[in-house]
Structure formats: structure tokens, C-alpha cells
XYZ file of C-alpha atoms in Angstrom:
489
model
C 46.547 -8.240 68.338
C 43.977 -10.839 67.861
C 41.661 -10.924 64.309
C 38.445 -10.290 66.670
C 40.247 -6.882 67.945
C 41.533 -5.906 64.522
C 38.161 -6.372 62.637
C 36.210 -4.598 65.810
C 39.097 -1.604 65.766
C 38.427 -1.442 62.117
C 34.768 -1.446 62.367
C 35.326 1.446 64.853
C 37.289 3.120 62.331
C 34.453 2.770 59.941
C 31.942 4.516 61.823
C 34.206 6.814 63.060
C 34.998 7.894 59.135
C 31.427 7.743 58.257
C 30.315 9.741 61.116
C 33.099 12.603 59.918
C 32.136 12.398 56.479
C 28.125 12.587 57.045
C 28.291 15.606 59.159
C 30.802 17.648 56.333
C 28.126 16.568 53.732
C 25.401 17.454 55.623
C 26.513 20.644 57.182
C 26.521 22.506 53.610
C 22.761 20.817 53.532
C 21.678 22.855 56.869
C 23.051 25.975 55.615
C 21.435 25.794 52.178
C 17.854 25.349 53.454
C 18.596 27.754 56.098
C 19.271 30.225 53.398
C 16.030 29.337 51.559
C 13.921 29.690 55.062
C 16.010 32.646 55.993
C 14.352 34.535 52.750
C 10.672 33.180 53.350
C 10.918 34.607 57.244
C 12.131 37.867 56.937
C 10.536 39.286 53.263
C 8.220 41.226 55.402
C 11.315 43.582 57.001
C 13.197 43.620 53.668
C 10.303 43.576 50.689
C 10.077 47.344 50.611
C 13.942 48.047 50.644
C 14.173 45.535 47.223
C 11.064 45.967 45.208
C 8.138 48.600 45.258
C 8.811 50.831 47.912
C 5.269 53.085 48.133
C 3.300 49.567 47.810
C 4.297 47.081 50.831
C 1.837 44.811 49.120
C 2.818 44.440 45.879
C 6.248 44.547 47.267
C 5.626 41.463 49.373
C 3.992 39.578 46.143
C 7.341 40.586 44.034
C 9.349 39.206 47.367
C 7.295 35.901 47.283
C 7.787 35.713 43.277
C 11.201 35.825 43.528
C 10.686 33.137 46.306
C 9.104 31.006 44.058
C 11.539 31.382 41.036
C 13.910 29.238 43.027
C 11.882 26.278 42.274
C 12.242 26.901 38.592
C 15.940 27.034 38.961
C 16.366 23.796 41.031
C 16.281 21.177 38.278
C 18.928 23.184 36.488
C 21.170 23.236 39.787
C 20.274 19.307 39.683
C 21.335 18.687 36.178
C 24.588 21.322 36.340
C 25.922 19.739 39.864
C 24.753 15.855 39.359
C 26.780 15.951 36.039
C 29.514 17.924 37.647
C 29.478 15.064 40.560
C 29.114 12.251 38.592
C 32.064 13.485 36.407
C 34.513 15.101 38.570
C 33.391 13.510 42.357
C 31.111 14.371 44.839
C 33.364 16.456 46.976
C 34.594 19.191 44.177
C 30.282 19.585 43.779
C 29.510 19.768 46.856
C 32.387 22.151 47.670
C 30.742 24.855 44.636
C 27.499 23.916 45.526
C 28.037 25.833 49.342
C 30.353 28.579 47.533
C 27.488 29.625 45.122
C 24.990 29.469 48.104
C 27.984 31.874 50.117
C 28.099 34.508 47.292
C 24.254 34.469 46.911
C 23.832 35.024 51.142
C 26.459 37.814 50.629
C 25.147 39.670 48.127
C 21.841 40.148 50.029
C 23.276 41.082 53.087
C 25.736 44.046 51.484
C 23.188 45.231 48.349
C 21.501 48.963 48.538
C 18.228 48.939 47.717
C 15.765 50.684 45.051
C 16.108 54.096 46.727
C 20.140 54.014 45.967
C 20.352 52.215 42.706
C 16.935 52.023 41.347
C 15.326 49.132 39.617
C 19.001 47.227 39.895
C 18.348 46.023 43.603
C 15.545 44.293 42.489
C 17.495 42.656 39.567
C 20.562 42.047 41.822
C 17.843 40.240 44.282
C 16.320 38.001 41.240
C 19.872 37.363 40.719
C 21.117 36.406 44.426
C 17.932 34.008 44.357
C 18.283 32.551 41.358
C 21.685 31.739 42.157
C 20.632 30.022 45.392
C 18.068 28.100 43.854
C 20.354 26.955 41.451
C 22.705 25.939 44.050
C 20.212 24.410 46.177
C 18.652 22.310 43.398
C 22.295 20.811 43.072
C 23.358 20.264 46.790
C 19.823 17.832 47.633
C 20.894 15.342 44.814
C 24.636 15.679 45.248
C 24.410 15.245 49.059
C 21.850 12.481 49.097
C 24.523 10.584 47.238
C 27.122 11.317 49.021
C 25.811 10.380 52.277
C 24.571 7.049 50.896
C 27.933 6.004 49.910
C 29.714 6.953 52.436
C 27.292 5.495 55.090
C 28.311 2.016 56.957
C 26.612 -1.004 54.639
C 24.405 -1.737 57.505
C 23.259 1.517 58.725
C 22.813 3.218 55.055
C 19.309 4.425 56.468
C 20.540 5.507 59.530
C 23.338 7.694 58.107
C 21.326 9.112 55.117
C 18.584 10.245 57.273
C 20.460 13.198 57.980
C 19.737 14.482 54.792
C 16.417 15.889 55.793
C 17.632 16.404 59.582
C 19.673 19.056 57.955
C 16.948 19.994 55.679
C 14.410 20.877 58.401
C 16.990 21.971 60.488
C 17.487 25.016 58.248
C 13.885 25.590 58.577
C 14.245 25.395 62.182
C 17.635 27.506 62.392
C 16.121 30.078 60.428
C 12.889 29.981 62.508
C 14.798 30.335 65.571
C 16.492 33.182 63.946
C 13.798 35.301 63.444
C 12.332 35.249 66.881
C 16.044 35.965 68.581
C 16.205 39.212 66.615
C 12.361 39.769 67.075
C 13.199 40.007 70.867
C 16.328 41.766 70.500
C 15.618 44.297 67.883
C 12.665 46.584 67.489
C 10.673 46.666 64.388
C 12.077 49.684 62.851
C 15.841 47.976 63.442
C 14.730 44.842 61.811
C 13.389 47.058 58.917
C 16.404 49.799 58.813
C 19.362 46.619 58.988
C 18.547 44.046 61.387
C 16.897 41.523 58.199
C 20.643 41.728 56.751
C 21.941 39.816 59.787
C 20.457 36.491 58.798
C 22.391 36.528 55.688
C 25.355 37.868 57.281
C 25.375 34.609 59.338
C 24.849 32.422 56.059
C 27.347 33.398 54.254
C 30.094 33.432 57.420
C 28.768 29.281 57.809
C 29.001 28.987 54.096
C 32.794 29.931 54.406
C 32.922 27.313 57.372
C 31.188 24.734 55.716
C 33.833 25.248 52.630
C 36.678 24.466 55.105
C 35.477 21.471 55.999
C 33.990 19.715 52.973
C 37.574 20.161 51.233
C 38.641 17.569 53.891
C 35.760 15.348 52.981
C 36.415 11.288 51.523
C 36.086 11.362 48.086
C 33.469 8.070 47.291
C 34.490 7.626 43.600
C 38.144 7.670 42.164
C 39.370 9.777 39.429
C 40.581 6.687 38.242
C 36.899 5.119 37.954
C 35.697 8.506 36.264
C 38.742 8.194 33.528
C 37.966 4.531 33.128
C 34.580 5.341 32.171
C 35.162 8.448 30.276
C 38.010 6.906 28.007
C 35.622 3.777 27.258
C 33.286 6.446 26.023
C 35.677 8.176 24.118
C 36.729 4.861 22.479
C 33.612 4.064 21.827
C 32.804 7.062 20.286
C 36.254 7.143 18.040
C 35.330 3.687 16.491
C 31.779 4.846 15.329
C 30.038 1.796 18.189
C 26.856 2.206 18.323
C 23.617 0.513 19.498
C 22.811 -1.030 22.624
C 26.015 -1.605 24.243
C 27.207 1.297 23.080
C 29.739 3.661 26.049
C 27.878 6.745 27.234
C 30.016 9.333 29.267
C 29.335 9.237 32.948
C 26.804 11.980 34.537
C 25.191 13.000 30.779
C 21.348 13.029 30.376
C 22.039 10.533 27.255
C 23.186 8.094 29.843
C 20.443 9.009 31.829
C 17.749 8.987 29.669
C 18.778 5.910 27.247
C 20.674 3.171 29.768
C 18.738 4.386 32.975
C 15.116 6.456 32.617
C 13.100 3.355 34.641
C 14.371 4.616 37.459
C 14.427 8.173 36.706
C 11.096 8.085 36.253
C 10.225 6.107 39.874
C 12.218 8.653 41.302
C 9.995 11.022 40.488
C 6.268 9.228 41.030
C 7.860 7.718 44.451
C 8.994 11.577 45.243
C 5.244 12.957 44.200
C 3.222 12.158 47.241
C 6.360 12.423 49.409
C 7.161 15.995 48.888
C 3.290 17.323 48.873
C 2.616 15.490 52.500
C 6.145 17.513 53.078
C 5.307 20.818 51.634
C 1.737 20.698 53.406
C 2.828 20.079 56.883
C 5.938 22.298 57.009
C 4.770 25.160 55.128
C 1.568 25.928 53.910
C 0.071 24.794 57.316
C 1.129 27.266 59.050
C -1.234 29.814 56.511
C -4.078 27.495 56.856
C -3.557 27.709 60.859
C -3.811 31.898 60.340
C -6.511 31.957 57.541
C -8.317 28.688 58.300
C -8.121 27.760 61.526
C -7.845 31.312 62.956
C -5.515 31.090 65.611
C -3.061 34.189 66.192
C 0.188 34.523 64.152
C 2.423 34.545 67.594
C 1.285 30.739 68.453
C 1.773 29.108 65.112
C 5.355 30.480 64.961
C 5.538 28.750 68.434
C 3.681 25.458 66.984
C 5.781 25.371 63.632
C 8.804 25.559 65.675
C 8.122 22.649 68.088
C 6.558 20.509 65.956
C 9.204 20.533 63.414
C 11.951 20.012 66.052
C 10.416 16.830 67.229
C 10.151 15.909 63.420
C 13.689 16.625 62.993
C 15.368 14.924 65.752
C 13.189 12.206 65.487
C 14.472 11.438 61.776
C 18.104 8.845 62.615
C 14.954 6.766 64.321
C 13.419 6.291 61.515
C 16.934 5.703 59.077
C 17.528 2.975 61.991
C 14.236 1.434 61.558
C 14.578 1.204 57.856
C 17.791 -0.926 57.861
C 15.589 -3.197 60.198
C 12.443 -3.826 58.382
C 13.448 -2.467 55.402
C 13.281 1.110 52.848
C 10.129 -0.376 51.000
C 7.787 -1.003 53.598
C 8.607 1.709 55.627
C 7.410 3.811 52.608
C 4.418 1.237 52.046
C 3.487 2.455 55.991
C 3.497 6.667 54.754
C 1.718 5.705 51.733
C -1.245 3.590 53.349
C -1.112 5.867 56.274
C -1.177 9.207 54.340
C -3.685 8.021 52.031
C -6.079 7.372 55.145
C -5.274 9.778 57.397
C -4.237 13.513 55.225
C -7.774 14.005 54.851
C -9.431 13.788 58.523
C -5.885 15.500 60.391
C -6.401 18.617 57.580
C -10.073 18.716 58.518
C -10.044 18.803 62.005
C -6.924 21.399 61.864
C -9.339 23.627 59.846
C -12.478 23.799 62.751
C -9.272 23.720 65.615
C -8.535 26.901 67.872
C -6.975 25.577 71.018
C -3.202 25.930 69.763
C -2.093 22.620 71.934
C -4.905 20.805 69.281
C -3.151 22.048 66.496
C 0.310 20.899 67.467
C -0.795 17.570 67.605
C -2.641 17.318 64.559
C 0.835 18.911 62.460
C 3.170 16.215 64.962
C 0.451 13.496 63.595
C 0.787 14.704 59.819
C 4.849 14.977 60.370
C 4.897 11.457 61.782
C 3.272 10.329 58.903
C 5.320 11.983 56.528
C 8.696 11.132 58.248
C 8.882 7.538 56.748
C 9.225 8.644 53.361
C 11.667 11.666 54.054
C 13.912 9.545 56.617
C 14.605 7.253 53.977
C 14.034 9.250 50.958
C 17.818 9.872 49.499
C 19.071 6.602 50.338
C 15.869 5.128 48.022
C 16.234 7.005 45.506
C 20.336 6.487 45.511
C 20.087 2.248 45.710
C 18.269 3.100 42.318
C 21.185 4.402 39.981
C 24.726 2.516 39.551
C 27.842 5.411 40.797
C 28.046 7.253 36.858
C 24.905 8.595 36.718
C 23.476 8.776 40.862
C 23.966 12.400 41.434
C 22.552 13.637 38.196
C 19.554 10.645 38.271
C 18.671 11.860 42.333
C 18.872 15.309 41.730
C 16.775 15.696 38.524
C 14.509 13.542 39.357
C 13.970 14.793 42.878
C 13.740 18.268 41.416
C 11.422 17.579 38.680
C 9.201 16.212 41.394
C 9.395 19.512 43.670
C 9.005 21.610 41.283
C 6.084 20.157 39.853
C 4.036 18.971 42.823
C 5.607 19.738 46.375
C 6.996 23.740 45.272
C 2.920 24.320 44.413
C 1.584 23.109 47.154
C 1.131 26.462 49.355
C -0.015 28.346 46.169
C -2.859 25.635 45.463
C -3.541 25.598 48.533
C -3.938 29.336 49.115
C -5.860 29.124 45.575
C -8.565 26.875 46.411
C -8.995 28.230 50.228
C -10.062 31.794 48.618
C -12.160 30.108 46.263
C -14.197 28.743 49.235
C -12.538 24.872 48.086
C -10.046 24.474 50.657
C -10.814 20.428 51.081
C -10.481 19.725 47.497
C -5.985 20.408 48.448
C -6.671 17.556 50.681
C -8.108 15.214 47.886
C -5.080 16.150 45.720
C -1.964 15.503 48.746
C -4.444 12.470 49.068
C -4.245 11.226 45.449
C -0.277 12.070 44.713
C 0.156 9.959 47.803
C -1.733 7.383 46.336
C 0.420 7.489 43.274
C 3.441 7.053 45.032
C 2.315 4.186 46.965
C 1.525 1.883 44.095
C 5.333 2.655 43.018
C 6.162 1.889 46.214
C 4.308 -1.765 46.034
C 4.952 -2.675 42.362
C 8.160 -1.020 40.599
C 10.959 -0.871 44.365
C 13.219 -3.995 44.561
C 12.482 -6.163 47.869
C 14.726 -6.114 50.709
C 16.353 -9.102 49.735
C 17.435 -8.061 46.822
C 20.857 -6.459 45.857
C 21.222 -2.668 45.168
C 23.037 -0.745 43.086
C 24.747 0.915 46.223
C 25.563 -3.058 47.262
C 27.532 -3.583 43.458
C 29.373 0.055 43.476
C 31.000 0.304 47.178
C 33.385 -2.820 46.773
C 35.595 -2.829 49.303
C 39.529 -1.842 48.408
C 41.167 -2.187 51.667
C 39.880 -3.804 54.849
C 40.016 -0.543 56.370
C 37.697 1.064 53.584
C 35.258 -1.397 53.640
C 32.050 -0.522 54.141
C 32.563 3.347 54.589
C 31.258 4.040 51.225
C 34.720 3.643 49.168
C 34.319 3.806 45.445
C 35.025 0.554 43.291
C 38.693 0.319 41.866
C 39.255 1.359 38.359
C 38.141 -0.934 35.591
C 36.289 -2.889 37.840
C 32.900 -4.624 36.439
C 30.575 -2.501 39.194
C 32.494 0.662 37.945
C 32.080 0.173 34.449
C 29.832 -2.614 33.626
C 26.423 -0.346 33.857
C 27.960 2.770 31.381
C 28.680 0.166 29.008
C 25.367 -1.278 29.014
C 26.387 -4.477 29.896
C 24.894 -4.684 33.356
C 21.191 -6.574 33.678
C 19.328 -3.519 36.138
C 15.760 -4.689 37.715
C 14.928 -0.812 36.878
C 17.175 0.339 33.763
């Protein structure tokens, strides 16, 4: 066999391996968010059965608290499953990640409500949503890494982009969902039991997403986690100290003393990113019923299209990035959002023709899609292999939390209090914040990555799939040791 044959049949292989390993990553992504969405869609059938039962109002607020209380438990998923992945491998997080999420989806569909056990239903339902916040605040960071380093070299964009098509495909899955059993099942079916099917179906995908991420690659050795874990220990049994001195991988001290630069970009690029996201994909469709006026019926029907273009259209985008580049392709949402959030929100609010409105959400979601196309794989080129889970998660989590998670209550906040343009000044200015990160404080395209140092190739089979640097190597242990010069920490 000639070299030109091996080195294309290994290329093939490659691609073929990434391909495998991207869709068993992301899989457990679609079925997290789907869970999350799955809650959101069908509170209205369920609220009652969990909470106050002779107030459907103040049941739905209690539904939509424990909604929000998901957020709070994200950055604690991020900081339990990125030190779990940065010290044990991505695969054995990922893998407890979707098992967490399974229990959680289980425990909804099977529990009796307030009029069998009382008050426990609702604290069984904080529970089961706590526990899937917790488990979705660790499966973003964990996954975004693990796609990025198990992507080709040359089409890191392209493979990581299915991070969000996963993400708004569980929006879209769950969607799609609710209107199946809205035209299959009456009202008082979806009230009596149909609102447990949903969950029935998440947990049954969360058992078939388990089978296949315990096939996954692993993308760092145990021998690279030992390596760096005994220099700690040695370091730590002959009193070292000071600058250079070994920090276990996946701990906030590593974090936060050899690497908090880019912690903190992470979470100013992630600012404006995840408010443009929040206000297109959700709390548009409340300003379309409460603003804009049109009927309930045709913005399911908008929401649904419009974030199916969005979603298919995100591998485009990944593609385009490892052409021209992850910084300018943000540099293009920023400038873009910055100009444009303000005059698309605007003219949604005085729109009633419902073909209007799909354009001006497609317009917002086009703007928006060249930040979240691209937005693991930036934030992953950031942090060296011991501390990338942990560093992507929290800081993506601090970021929602903070800014994106509160962008439907603000929204709803200043709309009642007659101010609803002044949300549009404030998606405005966070993307503004984000964009002078995005100009001053990302590395240039020329200019190596973290991601570039890490995934040495081992074998000539491995290389380029996303394989983890051998043991003892310097890209596996220089950066814990403090050794390694980082444009960002």
C-alpha cells in the first residue's frame, strides 16, 4: 500500500472516530436540555398535581420557581463534574452526568402528587430538579471539552458546534413533544397522566445514552492524571511552595491561582452570548403573546421553525470558523448584535402578521449563532487538559446564571412596568462587553492554543482525533506545574 493511501485511510479513520465519538458526547447533551425544556412545556398540565392544588396560579409560580432553581444549581454541577472530569476523564463524567439526569426524569414520571403524600411531592419535585440542574450544569462544560478534543485538528469548529445543535435540539425535541401529545391526547388526559410521558421518554434515552457513552474514547490517560496528581503530591510532601509550586489537576486552587485570566474571559466573552441566546429562544416567545399580541397557537408554530433552522444551520457556522477563524466570527455577533438587538426587538414588539415575526426571531438567531456555533470550542482553546472541564463549566455557568438564566424574568419585569425597551439596552450593553473581550484579551488565529499543545499525537492512527498527551509529557504536565508561559494564565 502506498504512503498517500495509508495517510488518506488513516485520515478516514480519523473522522470516522471523531464522528463516533461526537455523536456519544453529544447525545447525553440533547437529552439533558430536552429534560430542562420538557419541564418548562408541560408545568401547565402537571403544576396542580405537585404544588398548590386549589390555586392553579400560585401553583404555576411554585412550578416556574422550581424552574428557576436549576440555574442556582448549575455552577455546582460545573464545579462537581469539571473536577470529576479533569481528575478521573471525561467519559466516567459524562457517563454520571446522563445517569443523574435518568434518575431525576424518573422520579417525575412515577411520583404521586400532593393529594397522596402531601407536601412531600412538592419536596420530591424540588429534589428531581435540583438534581437535574445539577447534572445539567456539569454535562455543558464536560461535553464542550470533550467534543473539542476529540474533534479532527482542522475541523475543531465544525465538530464542537454540535454542542449547541444538541442544545437547541432538546428545545426543539421537547417542543415537538408537546404538540404530538396535544393532538393525540385531550386536555383532561394530558392533565390526569399524559404530562408523565415526556419524562417517561427521558429517562428510557437517558438509559440509551448510558450504553453508548461507556464505549466512548477516553481524551486523557489515567496515566497523564497520575502523572499530575503524584507531582502534586510530591510537591506537597516536600513543603514546595510559591510560584512553581504542583497544584492537583481539576481543583479551584489550580483554577483560581495558575489559570483565573481565562476564567474570567470565559465568563465576560459568555455574558452577551448567552443574553442574545436566552432572548431569542425563550423569553421571545412571551414578548410575542404579551407584546406583540399574536395568539399562543402561532408562536408555538414560529418558535419551532425558527429554532430548527437555527439548529441545523449550526456545523455551517463550526465550518466557517476553522476558515476565517473563532475570533472574528465572534467579532461579527458582537458588532452585529450591538447594532441590530435593538431595532429587530422593536419592530417584533408593533408586529402581528406571524410570517413578520418569524423573520425578525430567524434575524436575531442568525445573529446569535456565531457566538454559540463556536462557543465551547473558545472557551476550551483557553485552558491546558488539567483544569478545561472545571475552567468551561464554571465559568460558563457563572455566566448563565448571572446574566442569560435572568433574562425572561427582567424581561417580564420591565414589560409590566411599562419599560420593556430598557431589556433591549441591557442584551445591547452585555453584548458590548463581550465584544471588547472578543477584540482585546482572545489569542489571534495564528497563534497556538492550548488544545494545539495538549492533543500530541501518540500513534499515527490517533493523531488528530483528540488523543490525550502521553504521560510525563511537557503539554501534560508543564502547565500544573506552573512552568508553562500562557498568553491568558
Amino acid at each position: 500500500m502506498s504512503i498517500a493511501h495509508q495517510g488518506s485511510a488513516g485520515s478516514a479513520a480519523r473522522t470516522r472516530r471523531a464522528v463516533a465519538n461526537t455523536l456519544k458526547g453529544s447525545a447525553g447533551n440533547l437529552i439533558e436540555w430536552y429534560d430542562l425544556y420538557v419541564y418548562a412545556a408541560f408545568s401547565a398540565y402537571f403544576a396542580t398535581y405537585f404544588f398548590n392544588s386549589k390555586d392553579p396560579v400560585q401553583a404555576q409560580i411554585d412550578a416556574y420557581l422550581t424552574f428557576a432553581l436549576t440555574f442556582l444549581m448549575r455552577p455546582v454541577g460545573s464545579w462537581f463534574f469539571g473536577r470529576y472530569a479533569d481528575r478521573n476523564g471525561r467519559r466516567a463524567a459524562l457517563t454520571l452526568s446522563v445517569s443523574l439526569m435518568g434518575v431525576g426524569s424518573l422520579l417525575v414520571a412515577v411520583m404521586p402528587g400532593v393529594a397522596q403524600i402531601g407536601v412531600w411531592s412538592t419536596v420530591l419535585m424540588y429534589f428531581s430538579r435540583l438534581l437535574q440542574g445539577f447534572s445539567v450544569g456539569g454535562e455543558y462544560g464536560t461535553a464542550a471539552t470533550y467534543m473539542s478534543e476529540v474533534a479532527t485538528s482542522k475541523r475543531r469548529g465544525f465538530f464542537s458546534s454540535f454542542q449547541y445543535v444538541t442544545l437547541v435540539g432538546g428545545q426543539v425535541l421537547a417542543l415537538a413533544t408537546l404538540v404530538v401529545l396535544q393532538n393525540t391526547l385531550g386536555e383532561a388526559d394530558l392533565k390526569a397522566w399524559g404530562w408523565r410521558v415526556p419524562f417517561a421518554i427521558g429517562a428510557v434515552a437517558a438509559l440509551i445514552v448510558l450504553w453508548l457513552r461507556r464505549t466512548m474514547d477516553e481524551t486523557i490517560s489515567k496515566e497523564q492524571v497520575a502523572a499530575a496528581k503524584a507531582a502534586a503530591a510530591a510537591s506537597q510532601a516536600r513543603g514546595e511552595g510559591g510560584e512553581f509550586e504542583a497544584v492537583e489537576p481539576g481543583t479551584l486552587k489550580l483554577l483560581f491561582t495558575k489559570h483565573w485570566k481565562p476564567f474570567v474571559v470565559v465568563v465576560f466573552l459568555t455574558m452577551g452570548g448567552t443574553c442574545a441566546f436566552y432572548l431569542y429562544t425563550t423569553y421571545i416567545l412571551s414578548f410575542m403573546n404579551n407584546v406583540s399580541h399574536i395568539p399562543k397557537t402561532q408562536t408555538s408554530v414560529i418558535n419551532f421553525w425558527a429554532l430548527f433552522v437555527y439548529m441545523i444551520l449550526h456545523p455551517l457556522f463550526g465550518l466557517l470558523s476553522d476558515k476565517i477563524g473563532r475570533k472574528l466570527q465572534l467579532i461579527v455577533f458582537g458588532v452585529l448584535g450591538a447594532i441590530f438587538t435593538w431595532p429587530i426587538m422593536s419592530t417584533l414588539a408593533g408586529v402581528k402578521d406571524p410570517v413578520i415575526a418569524f423573520w425578525l426571531m430567524l434575524a436575531g438567531l442568525l445573529i446569535v449563532i456565531n457566538y454559540t456555533s463556536i462557543s465551547a470550542i473558545v472557551k476550551a482553546e483557553l485552558f491546558p487538559a488539567s483544569v478545561r472541564a472545571l475552567g468551561v463549566g464554571l465559568g460558563y455557568a457563572v455566566a448563565n446564571s448571572l446574566f442569560g438564566g435572568t433574562v425572561p424574568f427582567i424581561g417580564e419585569w420591565l414589560s409590566s412596568a411599562g419599560h420593556k425597551e430598557w431589556l433591549f439596552t441591557y442584551v445591547t450593553i452585555t453584548i458590548v462587553i463581550s465584544l471588547v473581550v472578543y477584540i482585546f484579551f482572545l489569542p489571534s488565529r495564528q497563534q497556538e492554543t492550548h488544545l494545539d499543545r495538549d492533543l500530541t499525537p501518540v500513534d499515527p492512527v490517533d493523531a488528530g482525533v483528540g488523543s490525550a498527551p502521553a504521560a510525563g509529557s511537557a503539554s501534560a504536565t508543564a502547565d500544573d506545574a506552573g512552568h508553562s508561559p500562557s498568553r491568558l494564565g
